[in-house]
Amino acid sequence: MTRRPYVRPLHPHWWLRDRRQFLYILRESTSVFVGLYSAILMNGLIRLSQGREAWQSYLDALSSPLGVTVQLICLAFAAFHAVTWFGVTPKAMPPILIKGEPIPACTIIRGHFILWAILSLAVLIVLGG
Amino acid sequence: MSETITIRVLRYDPDKDAEPRFDDFIVPYRDEWVVLDVLAYIKEALDPSLAYRGSCHMAVCGSCGMMVNRQPKLACHCFIRDYRGQLVTVEPLDHFPIERDLIVDQDGFIEKLSSLYPYLVTEHDKPLSEGTNLQTPAQLAAFRPFTQCINCLLCYAACPQVALNEGFTGPAALAIAHRYNRDSRDSGEELRSEITDSHHGVWDCTFVGACSEVCPKNVDPAAAIQQTKISASFRWLKARLLPGGTS
Amino acid sequence: MDVIDTDIAIVGAGGAGLRAAIEVAEQDPSLKIALISKVFPMRSHTVAAEGGAAGVAKPNDSFDLHFNDTVSGGDWLCDQDAVDLFVRTAPEELTRMEHWGCPWSREANGQVAVRPFGGMKTERTWYAADKTGFHMLHTLFQTSLKYPSITRFDEFYSTELLIEEKRCIGLVAIELRSGKLVAFRAKAVILATGGAGRVFPFTTNGAIKTGDGMAMAYRAGVPLKDMEFVQYHPTGLPGTGILITEGARGEGGLLTNSDGYRYLQDYGLGPPDPWPRNKAMELGPRDRLSQAFWHEQQKGRTVKTPFGDAVNLDIRHLGEKKIDERLPMVRELAISYVGVDPVTAPIPVRPVVHYTMGGIDTDIDAATPLPGLFAAGECACVSINGANRLGSNSLAEILVFGARAGRSAIAFAKTVPPGSDRATKAKAEAAQAKIRALFLNDGTESAPALRRAMNETMESGVGIFRSEESLRQSCAVLADLRTRFNQVRLEDRSNVFNTDLVQVLELGAMLDVAQTMAEAALNRTESRGSHQRLDYPKRDDEAFLTHSISSYSGGDRPAIGARNVVITRSRPGERIYGGGGS
Ligand SMILES: Cc1cc2nc3c(=O)[nH]c(=O)nc-3n(C[C@H](O)[C@H](O)[C@H](O)COP(=O)(O)OP(=O)(O)OC[C@H]3O[C@@H](n4cnc5c(N)ncnc54)[C@H](O)[C@@H]3O)c2cc1C
Ligand code: SF4
């Protein structure tokens, strides 16, 4: 007899068996919710173009308990996506050297969070004001 | 009786077994033992037919990658004291064909690596009489992390894309290509881009990041791949937008 | 049986084998090269070397200085013509490595940096952080992928050379993944199989360093040279034998005995300055430091640990910050493998077997006395290392003599026809029959037990200090083990990756090598470099300015002969260390 390499089939629940893989699939699945929220916004535009009444009913739907729940879920997933994405950004950028030393990863991540906060604040001020 | 620990080892002998099975071994517990020591003990005292790879015992030869309790590890750097009181399951690296017991077929990796021009590509041969190239510590630092790869293939075992796409060039090979691309002495990036920029190159990567988490040498292949994606995108744009661009 | 035809077969894909393969491929792309290795090339033990590779680089240095350090470090047993050639070629070879992409550490101005090293008068050791061998090996391996004429046979275990009419015409090897025996017919064969530290129980050498190539050559009638010279590194971790780099002492680490006393001052290495002085105290040569440990052990002043006697390597006074900055690997290894944090406690260390100076007898062109057979690297003895190798010379040696072996093999291959079909088949089948016998016969002797007995007798009788009595004892034990080995039992009878078979064959090789070490040591009634006889404590240039030559005699023991050392310009003198040394 001679060699007979055995290929183990991928476990059907491979991504449930390992925390790391599970979190990855979770991160990937956030795109569904981010997509859903974009669809809701898109719908808003269509409603707006259909006149005041349509727009009002759209707003009512958004502030209904169901609407709020859906938005909260989307927010949670979007936040999860953003946080995990920020976490990996240092890898996605070529190393930035300052005085020959690369900027530490945590500084880059922190920078992203600060930028995020500033932008969110700006949006709030512009819309709220 | 002194303390023991139970090791469950995947066994597969193509001469005898239709498919893999598990054997349990009860071995003495010793604080300073790593999984590789336990395997050596089993081979010497309990079952001489156990097959595994391993040599340097200092985490640099890259021979002894295996799954320990479902995580890719170097057996020589994985202390059983961290598993005290648990059942320790040892399996061959995921995502590779099993030749026998803990030994997997690594030819696929070598082929992928070989396709990437993994050596310094220069326009002219520099004569020895001209001495060495100059390279500042900063230029060295730009690629040094990517030179640290010991080819242990833990990253391939951690990567779901390796499992799902057989053709995927994979983390370590791409990190080594990036190592040369970032080397100030090299001019082979164009050549390598043929593979790195292709579908089975960096674009099979969905940025899971698991490779970098399991890498015992902090090579950060995920970073190498993302950085290559950026360069690849620029190359793509350049080829289409600039006059005289190819394709 | 499959016969693979090639022009040049190279056994071993460590630093020396890869360098040889690249040389052949560059010099003559028309030649077919078979590169055979029992492990993937990047697993070869060159990968473990940390410190660096020596080659003159600075304006204040010279070939003469490198020559003098090497010859006196080797206690005048080096062939001086070979050392001359070596020191002159080393810088070229290291430069070539740079052109191939080796990530050498650099000065601020971009020049390659060099560091001081034990026994070297000035800085001439090129390094790539603390992983020089690793980077050299991967650079060579990856560079070798460039050449289509190199065909690799990874995980092929070579067992025997094929000989026809006093010429080497190839070799046989087992393809480990199938268990098939394959014959390689080659016009020239290069052995680059590395050292044999595994003959001893405590060693920095990986599990693959079992002296296979030395034994293959020896059994084919090629003598082994200077086998009694085995280098101990003074600071390995007890138990695993993991190396604690010389750097720990270079930074100011102190060696103390169980009384906390810096015992090296009692052995002519003082004065005990509080801080490092070149070539003195803790920075004395490896042989002297290891010998001092032995004396302390005899006096009962060593520290008892669960893994045997040790002394303390104390770096606490450097402070946590400096330790983390300069010696992070040392701290990590100590915590992991002996459970000691060197910031708060001294590290137990003991001498461990590190390097085999002896090896296959070759001339300055890497040719062995058997036409068609060449050897390079740690398995060969040219000799540039003499009675004691200087740290960082061997990484340069594998390049210089690896390349030379490549060129010599080309020259030879062009002058001869391939071996005959008849001889190739007949010899290969004989080799196969021997292996088949292992599968068919039910031996009675357990291989692990034989290996342990060999390890024990090498440690107790052929260790740091030897005497007529201890050596006679070990020679007798080894001869007995050799006989018992004929009845060795193969437990695993499968074909695919039969690692039990590999270990049995490796044990056979190690027994041959061990015997030549012990018998040559018994024959050398003087003390020189790493070979120290309690009953003959002095160097004896009258009788022993000679290489020992161990030949397979067909009987159960090697025959030991002698050959004069080549002296060109450095007459034997005193090796001076300690206060007078720097
Ligand atoms: C821990 C450590 C640190 C060191 N540090 C330094 C240092 O700082 N500086 C320095 O100069 N030197 C150092 N040395 C010594 C140096 O590393 C070695 O002498 C050198 O690397 C040997 O290279 P080689 O090519 O001869 O053999 P190796 O690299 O050992 O390669 C041997 C090859 O032969 C193959 N082989 C063996 N047997 C068979 C067989 N039967 N069939 C097929 N293939 C076979 C193996 O697979 C392998 O490919 C160190 C050594 C150790 C152990
Ligand atoms: S990148 Fe890291 S994990 Fe992957 S092979 Fe290299 S050293 Fe191993």
Coordinates of C-alpha atoms and ligand atoms in Angstrom, one line a residue, chain B residues 62 74 109 146 148-156 171-173 175-176 210-222, chain C residues 43 134, ligand 2:
Chain B
G62 CA 8.2 25.4 11.9
L74 CA 3.3 24.8 17.6
F109 CA 1.9 25.6 0.2
F146 CA 7.3 39.9 7.1
Q148 CA 9.9 36.3 10.4
C149 CA 7.7 33.6 8.8
I150 CA 8.8 30.1 9.8
N151 CA 6.4 28.5 7.3
C152 CA 4.6 26.6 10.2
L153 CA 1.3 27.0 8.4
L154 CA -0.8 27.7 11.5
C155 CA -2.3 30.6 9.6
Y156 CA -3.6 28.3 6.8
P171 CA -1.6 34.1 4.3
A172 CA 2.0 33.0 4.7
A173 CA 2.9 32.9 0.9
A175 CA 3.2 37.7 3.4
I176 CA 6.5 36.5 2.0
A210 CA -7.4 34.9 12.1
C211 CA -4.0 34.3 10.5
S212 CA -2.5 37.2 12.4
E213 CA -4.0 36.1 15.6
V214 CA -2.6 32.6 15.5
C215 CA 0.8 33.4 14.1
P216 CA 3.5 32.5 16.6
K217 CA 6.0 34.9 15.1
N218 CA 3.9 38.0 14.8
V219 CA 4.2 38.1 11.1
D220 CA 0.8 39.7 10.6
P221 CA 0.0 38.2 7.2
A222 CA -3.4 39.9 7.4
Chain C
R43 CA 13.4 22.8 8.8
F134 CA 17.0 31.3 10.3
Ligands
SF4_2 S1 2.7 33.7 8.8 FE1 2.9 33.1 10.9 S2 1.4 31.4 11.1 FE2 1.7 31.7 8.9 S3 3.2 30.2 8.4 FE3 4.3 32.2 8.8 S4 4.9 32.0 10.9 FE4 3.4 30.4 10.6

